[in-house]
GROMACS .gro file of C-alpha atoms in nm:
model
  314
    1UNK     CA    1  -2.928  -0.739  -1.642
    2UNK     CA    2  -2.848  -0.999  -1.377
    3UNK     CA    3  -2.491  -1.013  -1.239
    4UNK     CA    4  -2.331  -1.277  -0.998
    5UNK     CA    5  -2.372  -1.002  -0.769
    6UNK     CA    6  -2.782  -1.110  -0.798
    7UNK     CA    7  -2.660  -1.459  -0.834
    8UNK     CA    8  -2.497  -1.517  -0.517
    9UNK     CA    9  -2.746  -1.227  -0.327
   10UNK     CA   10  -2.487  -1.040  -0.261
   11UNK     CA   11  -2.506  -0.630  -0.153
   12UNK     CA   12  -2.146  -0.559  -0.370
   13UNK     CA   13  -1.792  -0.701  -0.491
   14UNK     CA   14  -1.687  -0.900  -0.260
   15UNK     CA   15  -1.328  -0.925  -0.438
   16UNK     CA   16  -1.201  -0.573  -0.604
   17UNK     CA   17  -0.883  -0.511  -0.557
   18UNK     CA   18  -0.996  -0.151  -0.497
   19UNK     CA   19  -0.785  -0.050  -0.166
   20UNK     CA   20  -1.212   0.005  -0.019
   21UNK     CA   21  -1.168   0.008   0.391
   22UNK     CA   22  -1.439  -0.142   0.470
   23UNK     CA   23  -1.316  -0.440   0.367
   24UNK     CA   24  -0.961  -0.467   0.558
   25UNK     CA   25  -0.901  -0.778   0.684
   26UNK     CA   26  -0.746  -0.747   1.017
   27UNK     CA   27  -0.512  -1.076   1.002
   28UNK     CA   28  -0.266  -1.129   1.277
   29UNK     CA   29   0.022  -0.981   1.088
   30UNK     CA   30  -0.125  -0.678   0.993
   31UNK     CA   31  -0.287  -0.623   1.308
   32UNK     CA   32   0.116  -0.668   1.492
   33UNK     CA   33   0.214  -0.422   1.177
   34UNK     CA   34  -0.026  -0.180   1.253
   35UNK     CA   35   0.041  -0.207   1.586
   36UNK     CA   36   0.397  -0.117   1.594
   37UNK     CA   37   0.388   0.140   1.303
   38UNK     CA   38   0.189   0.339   1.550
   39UNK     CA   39   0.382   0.250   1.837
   40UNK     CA   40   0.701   0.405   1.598
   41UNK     CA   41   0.517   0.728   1.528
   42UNK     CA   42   0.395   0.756   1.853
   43UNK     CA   43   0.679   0.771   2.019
   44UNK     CA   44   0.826   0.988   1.677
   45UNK     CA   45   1.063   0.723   1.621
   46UNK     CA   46   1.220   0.846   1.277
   47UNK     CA   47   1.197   0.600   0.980
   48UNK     CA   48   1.001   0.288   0.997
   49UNK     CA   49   0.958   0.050   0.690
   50UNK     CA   50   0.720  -0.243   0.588
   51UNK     CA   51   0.770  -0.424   0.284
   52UNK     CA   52   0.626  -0.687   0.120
   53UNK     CA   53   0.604  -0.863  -0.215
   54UNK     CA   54   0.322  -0.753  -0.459
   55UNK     CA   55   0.006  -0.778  -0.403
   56UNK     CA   56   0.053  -0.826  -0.004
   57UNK     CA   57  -0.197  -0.564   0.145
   58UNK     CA   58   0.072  -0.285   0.167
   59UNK     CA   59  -0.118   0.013   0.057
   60UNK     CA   60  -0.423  -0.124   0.192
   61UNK     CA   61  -0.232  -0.117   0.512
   62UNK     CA   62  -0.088   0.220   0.444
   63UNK     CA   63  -0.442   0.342   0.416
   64UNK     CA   64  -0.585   0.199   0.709
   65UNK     CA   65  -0.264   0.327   0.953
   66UNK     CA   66  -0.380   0.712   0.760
   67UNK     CA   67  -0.692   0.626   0.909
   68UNK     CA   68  -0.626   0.515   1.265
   69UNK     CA   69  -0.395   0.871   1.303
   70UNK     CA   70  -0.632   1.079   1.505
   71UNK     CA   71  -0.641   1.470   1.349
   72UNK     CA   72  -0.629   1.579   1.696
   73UNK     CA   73  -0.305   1.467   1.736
   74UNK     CA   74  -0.163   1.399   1.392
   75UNK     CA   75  -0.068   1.585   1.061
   76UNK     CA   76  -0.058   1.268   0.849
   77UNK     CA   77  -0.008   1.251   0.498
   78UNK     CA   78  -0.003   0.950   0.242
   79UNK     CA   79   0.244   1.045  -0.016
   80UNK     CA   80   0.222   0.791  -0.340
   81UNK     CA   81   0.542   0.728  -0.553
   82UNK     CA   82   0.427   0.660  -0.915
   83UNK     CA   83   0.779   0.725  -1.083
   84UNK     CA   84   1.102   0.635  -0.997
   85UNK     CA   85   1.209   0.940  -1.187
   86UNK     CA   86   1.141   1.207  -0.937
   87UNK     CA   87   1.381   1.480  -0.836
   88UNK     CA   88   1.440   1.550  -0.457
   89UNK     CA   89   1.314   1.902  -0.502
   90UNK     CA   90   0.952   1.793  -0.670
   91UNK     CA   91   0.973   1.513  -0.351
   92UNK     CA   92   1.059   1.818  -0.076
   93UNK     CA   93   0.754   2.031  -0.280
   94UNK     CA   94   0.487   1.751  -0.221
   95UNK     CA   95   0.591   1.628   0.110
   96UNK     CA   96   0.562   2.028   0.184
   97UNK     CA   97   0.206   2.044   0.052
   98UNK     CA   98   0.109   1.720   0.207
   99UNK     CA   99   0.141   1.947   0.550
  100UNK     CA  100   0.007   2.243   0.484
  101UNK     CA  101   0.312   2.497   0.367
  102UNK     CA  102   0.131   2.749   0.124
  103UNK     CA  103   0.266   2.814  -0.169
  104UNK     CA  104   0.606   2.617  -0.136
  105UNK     CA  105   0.928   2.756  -0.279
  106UNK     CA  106   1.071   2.637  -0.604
  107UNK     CA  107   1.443   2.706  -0.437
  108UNK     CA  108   1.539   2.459  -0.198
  109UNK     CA  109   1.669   2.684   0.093
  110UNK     CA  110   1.400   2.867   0.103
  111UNK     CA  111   1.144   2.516   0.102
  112UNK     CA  112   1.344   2.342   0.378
  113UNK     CA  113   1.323   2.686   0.566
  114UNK     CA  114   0.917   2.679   0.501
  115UNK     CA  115   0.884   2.331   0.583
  116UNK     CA  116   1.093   2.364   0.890
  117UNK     CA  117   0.886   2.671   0.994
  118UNK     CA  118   0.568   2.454   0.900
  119UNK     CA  119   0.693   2.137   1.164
  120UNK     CA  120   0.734   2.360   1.409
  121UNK     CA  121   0.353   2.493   1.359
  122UNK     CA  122   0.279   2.130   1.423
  123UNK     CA  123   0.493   2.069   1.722
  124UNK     CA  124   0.389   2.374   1.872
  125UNK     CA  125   0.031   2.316   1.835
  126UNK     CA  126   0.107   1.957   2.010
  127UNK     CA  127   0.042   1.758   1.714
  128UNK     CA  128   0.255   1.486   1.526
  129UNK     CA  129   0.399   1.542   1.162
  130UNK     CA  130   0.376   1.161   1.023
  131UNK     CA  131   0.449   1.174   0.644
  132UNK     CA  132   0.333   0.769   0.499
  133UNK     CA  133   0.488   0.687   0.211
  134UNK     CA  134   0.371   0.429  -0.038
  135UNK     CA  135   0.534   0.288  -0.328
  136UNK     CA  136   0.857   0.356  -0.178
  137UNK     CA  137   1.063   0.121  -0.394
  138UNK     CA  138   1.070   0.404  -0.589
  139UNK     CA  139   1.298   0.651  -0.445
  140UNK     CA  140   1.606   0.454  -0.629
  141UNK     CA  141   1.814   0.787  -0.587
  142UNK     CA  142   2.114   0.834  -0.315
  143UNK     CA  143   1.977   1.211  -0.362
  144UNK     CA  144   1.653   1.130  -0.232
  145UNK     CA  145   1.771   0.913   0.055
  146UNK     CA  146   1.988   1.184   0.148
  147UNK     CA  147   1.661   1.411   0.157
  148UNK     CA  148   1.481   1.179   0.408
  149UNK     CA  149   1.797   1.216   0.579
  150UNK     CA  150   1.796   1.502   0.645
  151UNK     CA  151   1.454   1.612   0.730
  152UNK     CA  152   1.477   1.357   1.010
  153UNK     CA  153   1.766   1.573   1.124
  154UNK     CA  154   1.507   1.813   1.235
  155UNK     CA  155   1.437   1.851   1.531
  156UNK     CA  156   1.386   2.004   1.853
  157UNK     CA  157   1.539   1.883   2.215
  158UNK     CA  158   1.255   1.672   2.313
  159UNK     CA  159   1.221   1.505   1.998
  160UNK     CA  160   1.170   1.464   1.582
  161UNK     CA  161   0.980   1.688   1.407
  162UNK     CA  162   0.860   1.436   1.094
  163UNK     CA  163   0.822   1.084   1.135
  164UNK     CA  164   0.848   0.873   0.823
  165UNK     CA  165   0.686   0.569   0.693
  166UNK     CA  166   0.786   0.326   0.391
  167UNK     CA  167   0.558   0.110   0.274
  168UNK     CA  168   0.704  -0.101  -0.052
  169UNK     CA  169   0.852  -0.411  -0.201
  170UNK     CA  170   1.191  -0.567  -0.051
  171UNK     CA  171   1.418  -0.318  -0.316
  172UNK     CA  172   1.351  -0.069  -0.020
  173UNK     CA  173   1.644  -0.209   0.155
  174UNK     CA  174   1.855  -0.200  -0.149
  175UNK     CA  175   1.761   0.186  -0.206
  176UNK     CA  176   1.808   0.229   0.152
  177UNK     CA  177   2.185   0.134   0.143
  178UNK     CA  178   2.252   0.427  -0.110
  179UNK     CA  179   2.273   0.603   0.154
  180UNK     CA  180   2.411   0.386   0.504
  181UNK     CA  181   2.369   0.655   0.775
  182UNK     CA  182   1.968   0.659   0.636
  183UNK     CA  183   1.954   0.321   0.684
  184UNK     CA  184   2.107   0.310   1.021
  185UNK     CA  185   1.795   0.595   1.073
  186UNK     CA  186   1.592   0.277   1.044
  187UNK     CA  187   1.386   0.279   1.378
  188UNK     CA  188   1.096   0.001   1.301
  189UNK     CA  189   1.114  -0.285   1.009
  190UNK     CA  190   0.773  -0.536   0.922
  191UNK     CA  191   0.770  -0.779   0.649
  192UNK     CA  192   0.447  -0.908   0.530
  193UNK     CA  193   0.457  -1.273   0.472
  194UNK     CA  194   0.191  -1.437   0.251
  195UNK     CA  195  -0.147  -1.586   0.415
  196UNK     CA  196  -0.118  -1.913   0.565
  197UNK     CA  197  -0.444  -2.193   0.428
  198UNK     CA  198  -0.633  -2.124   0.738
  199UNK     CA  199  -0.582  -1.684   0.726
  200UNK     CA  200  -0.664  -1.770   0.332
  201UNK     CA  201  -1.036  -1.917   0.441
  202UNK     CA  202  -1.073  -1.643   0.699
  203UNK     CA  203  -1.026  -1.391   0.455
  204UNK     CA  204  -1.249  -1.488   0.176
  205UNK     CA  205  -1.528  -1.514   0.427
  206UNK     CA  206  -1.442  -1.180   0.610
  207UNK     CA  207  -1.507  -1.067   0.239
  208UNK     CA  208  -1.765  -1.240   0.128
  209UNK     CA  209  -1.979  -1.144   0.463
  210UNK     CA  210  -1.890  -0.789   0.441
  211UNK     CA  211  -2.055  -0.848   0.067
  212UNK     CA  212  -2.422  -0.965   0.229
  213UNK     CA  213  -2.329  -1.287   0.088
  214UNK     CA  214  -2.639  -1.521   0.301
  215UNK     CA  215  -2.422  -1.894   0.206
  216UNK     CA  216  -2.064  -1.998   0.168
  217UNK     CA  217  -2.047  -2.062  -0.193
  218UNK     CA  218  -1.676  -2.222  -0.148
  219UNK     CA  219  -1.607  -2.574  -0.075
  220UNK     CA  220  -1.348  -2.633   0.170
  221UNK     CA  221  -1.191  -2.820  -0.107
  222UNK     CA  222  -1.195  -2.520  -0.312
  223UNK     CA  223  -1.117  -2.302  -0.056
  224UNK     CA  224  -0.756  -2.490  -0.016
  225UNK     CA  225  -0.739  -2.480  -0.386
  226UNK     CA  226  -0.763  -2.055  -0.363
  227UNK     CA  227  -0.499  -2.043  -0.123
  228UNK     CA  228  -0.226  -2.329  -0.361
  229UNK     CA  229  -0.321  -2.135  -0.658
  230UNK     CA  230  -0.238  -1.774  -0.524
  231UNK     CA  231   0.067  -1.869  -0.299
  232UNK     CA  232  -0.160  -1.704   0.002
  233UNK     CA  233  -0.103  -1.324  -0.152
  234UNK     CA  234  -0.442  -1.127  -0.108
  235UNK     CA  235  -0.452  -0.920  -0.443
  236UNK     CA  236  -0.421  -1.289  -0.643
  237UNK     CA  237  -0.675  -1.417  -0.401
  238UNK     CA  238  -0.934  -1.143  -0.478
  239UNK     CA  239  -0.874  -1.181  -0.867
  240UNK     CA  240  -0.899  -1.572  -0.859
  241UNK     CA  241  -1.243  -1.540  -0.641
  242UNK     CA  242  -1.375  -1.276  -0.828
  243UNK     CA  243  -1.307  -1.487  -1.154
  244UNK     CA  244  -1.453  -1.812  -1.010
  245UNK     CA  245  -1.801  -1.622  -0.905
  246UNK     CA  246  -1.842  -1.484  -1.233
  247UNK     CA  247  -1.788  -1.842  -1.422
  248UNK     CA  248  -1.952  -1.985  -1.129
  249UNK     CA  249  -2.255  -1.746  -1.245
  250UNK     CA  250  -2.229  -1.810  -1.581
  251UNK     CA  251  -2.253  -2.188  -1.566
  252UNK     CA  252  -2.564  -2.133  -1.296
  253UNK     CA  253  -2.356  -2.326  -1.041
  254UNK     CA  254  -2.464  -2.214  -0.682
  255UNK     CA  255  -2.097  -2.389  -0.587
  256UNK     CA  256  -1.792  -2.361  -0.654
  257UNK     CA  257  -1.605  -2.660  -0.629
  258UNK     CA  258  -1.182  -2.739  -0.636
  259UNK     CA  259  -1.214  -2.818  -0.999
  260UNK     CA  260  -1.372  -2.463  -1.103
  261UNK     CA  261  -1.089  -2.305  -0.887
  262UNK     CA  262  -0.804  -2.508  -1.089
  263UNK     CA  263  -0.984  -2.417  -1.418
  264UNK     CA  264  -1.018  -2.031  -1.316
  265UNK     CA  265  -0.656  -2.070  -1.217
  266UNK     CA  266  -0.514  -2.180  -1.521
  267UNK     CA  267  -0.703  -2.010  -1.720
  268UNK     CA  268  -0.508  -1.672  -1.504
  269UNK     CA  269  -0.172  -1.826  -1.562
  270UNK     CA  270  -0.093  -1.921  -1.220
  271UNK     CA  271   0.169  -2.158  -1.138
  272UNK     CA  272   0.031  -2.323  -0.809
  273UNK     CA  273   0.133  -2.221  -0.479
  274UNK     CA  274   0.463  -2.046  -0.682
  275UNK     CA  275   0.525  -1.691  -0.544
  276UNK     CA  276   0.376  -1.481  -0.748
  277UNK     CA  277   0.555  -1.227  -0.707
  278UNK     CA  278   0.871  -1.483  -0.876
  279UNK     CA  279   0.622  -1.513  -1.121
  280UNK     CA  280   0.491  -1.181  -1.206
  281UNK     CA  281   0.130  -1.317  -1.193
  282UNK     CA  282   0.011  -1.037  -1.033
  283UNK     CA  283   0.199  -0.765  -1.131
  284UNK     CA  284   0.008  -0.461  -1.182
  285UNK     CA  285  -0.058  -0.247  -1.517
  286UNK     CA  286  -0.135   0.096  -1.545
  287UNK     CA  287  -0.083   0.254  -1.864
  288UNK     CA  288  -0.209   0.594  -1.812
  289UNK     CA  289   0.061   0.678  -1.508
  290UNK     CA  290   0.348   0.828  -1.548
  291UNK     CA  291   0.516   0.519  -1.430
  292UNK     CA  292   0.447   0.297  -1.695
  293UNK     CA  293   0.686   0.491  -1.917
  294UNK     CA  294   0.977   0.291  -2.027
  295UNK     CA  295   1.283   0.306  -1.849
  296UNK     CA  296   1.538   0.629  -1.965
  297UNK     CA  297   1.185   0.855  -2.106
  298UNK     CA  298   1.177   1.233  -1.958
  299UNK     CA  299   1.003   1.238  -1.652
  300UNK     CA  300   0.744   1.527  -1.640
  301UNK     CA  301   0.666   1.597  -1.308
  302UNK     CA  302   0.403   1.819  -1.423
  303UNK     CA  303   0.241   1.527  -1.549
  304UNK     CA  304   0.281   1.366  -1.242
  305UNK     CA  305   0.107   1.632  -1.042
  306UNK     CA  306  -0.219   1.644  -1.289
  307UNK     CA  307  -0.221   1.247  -1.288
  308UNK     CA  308  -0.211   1.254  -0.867
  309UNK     CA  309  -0.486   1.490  -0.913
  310UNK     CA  310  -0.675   1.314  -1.089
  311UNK     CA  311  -0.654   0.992  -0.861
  312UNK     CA  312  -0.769   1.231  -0.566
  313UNK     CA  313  -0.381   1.170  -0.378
  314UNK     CA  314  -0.298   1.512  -0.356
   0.00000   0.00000   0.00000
């Protein structure tokens, strides 16, 4: 069966959100994000944080940082909050995993003493222990800043032994106030701002090359139409593309002009060049996590382990 994917000769999706690295786009801001998140773990300087609203390229980021950490001189972990119900022992259990402590404790004594034995493996073997954590809006609990807290209180003379990493929306700086000598911890802060017109057009062509795509099926007028109708964020930018190819397809249209963008875009809801993070246009569903449970449920964190799992984030 033909696809737009025969349509437009392409080799793949030029436009899933899937968080696939081949595809980073290396924009300015990420690039001076990347840049001094490593400079920050580097030099094992503590907590660092980047937020950004939804749909900004966080975890994309977060992946790509996981993959610039060399193994010969990191232990790096990506950690993934899916529930804002988590306890500070199931956190202290998974961080514990994440570097390698066998068969961690169920008392907490006994797990910081494990973990602290386990950092020290690290730093004696003259590696790193960088923990990246993603979702991080999540940890709403003082007890869980006070965690973070005081693992970064480890250490030896010369330095840390555990760097941390939040990557998350803005409410990271509300959660981080829980607990003020945490936030005071703070080493490193990045906010990703949404793409200007011109890092819009870059992008969709970064994309659509990567994709074996031989033409530029975009107008320029449409092009500027992308970037009004998604306020510039990338997720809303690969879902309004992705759309517009496929009715593009459909209709047999080899281009795709300003007035098939505005059609596609209303058609999705979106209110112009509105944040759309204001207007929860791209807000995310999953209704098979654990964190899609309403508000007040039981958390099982057993649940949460088979669903991580499952995803491969273990």
């Amino acid at each position: 069966m033909t696809t737009y994917i025969d349509f437009f000769e392409l080799t793949t999706e030029p436009f899933s959100n899937a968080p696939v690295s081949r595809f980073y786009y290396n924009s300015v801001q990420h690039s001076q994000a990347l840049t001094r998140l490593m400079h920050a773990v580097s030099y094992m300087k503590g907590l660092s944080i980047l937020v950004g609203d939804i749909g900004a390229g966080k975890t994309t980021l977060a992946r790509r940082m996981l993959d610039s950490l060399p193994e010969a001189e990191y232990e790096a972990a990506l950690l993934v909050i899916i529930h804002s119900g988590i306890t500070a022992n199931w956190l202290l259990r998974r961080i514990a995993l994440q570097l390698g402590v066998e068969n961690p404790a169920q008392e907490k004594l006994a797990l910081l003493s494990q973990l602290y034995q386990r950092l020290l493996q690290i730093y004696e073997s003259g590696k790193k222990a960088v923990v990246l954590i993603d979702e991080a809006q999540m940890l709403e609990t003082r007890e869980l800043m006070e965690e973070f807290r005081g693992l970064l209180n480890l250490e030896v003379p010369e330095r840390k032994l555990i760097s941390f990493v939040f990557f998350g929306l803005p409410e990271i700086e509300k959660n981080l106030k829980l607990d003020p000598p945490l936030a005071q911890r703070v080493a490193f802060r990045y906010k990703l701002e949404p793409f200007t017109a011109e890092s819009t057009e870059a992008y969709i062509k970064h994309r659509l090359r990567l994709a074996g795509c031989p033409r530029m099926p975009f107008t320029p007028e449409a092009l500027l139409a992308v970037h009004q109708a998604s306020g510039g964020t990338p997720r809303v930018i690969n879902t309004l593309c992705d759309n517009a190819l496929f009715e593009a397809f459909l209709s047999r249209q080899e281009s795709i002009s300003e007035e098939l963008i505005r059609r596609v875009a209303d058609n999705l809801g979106l209110q112009g060049s509105v944040s759309p993070a204001a207007e929860g246009v791209s807000k995310p569903t999953a209704s098979l996590a654990p964190s899609s449970r309403p508000s007040g449920s039981k958390v099982d964190l057993a649940e949460i382990d088979r669903y991580l799992e499952g995803l491969g984030k273990l």
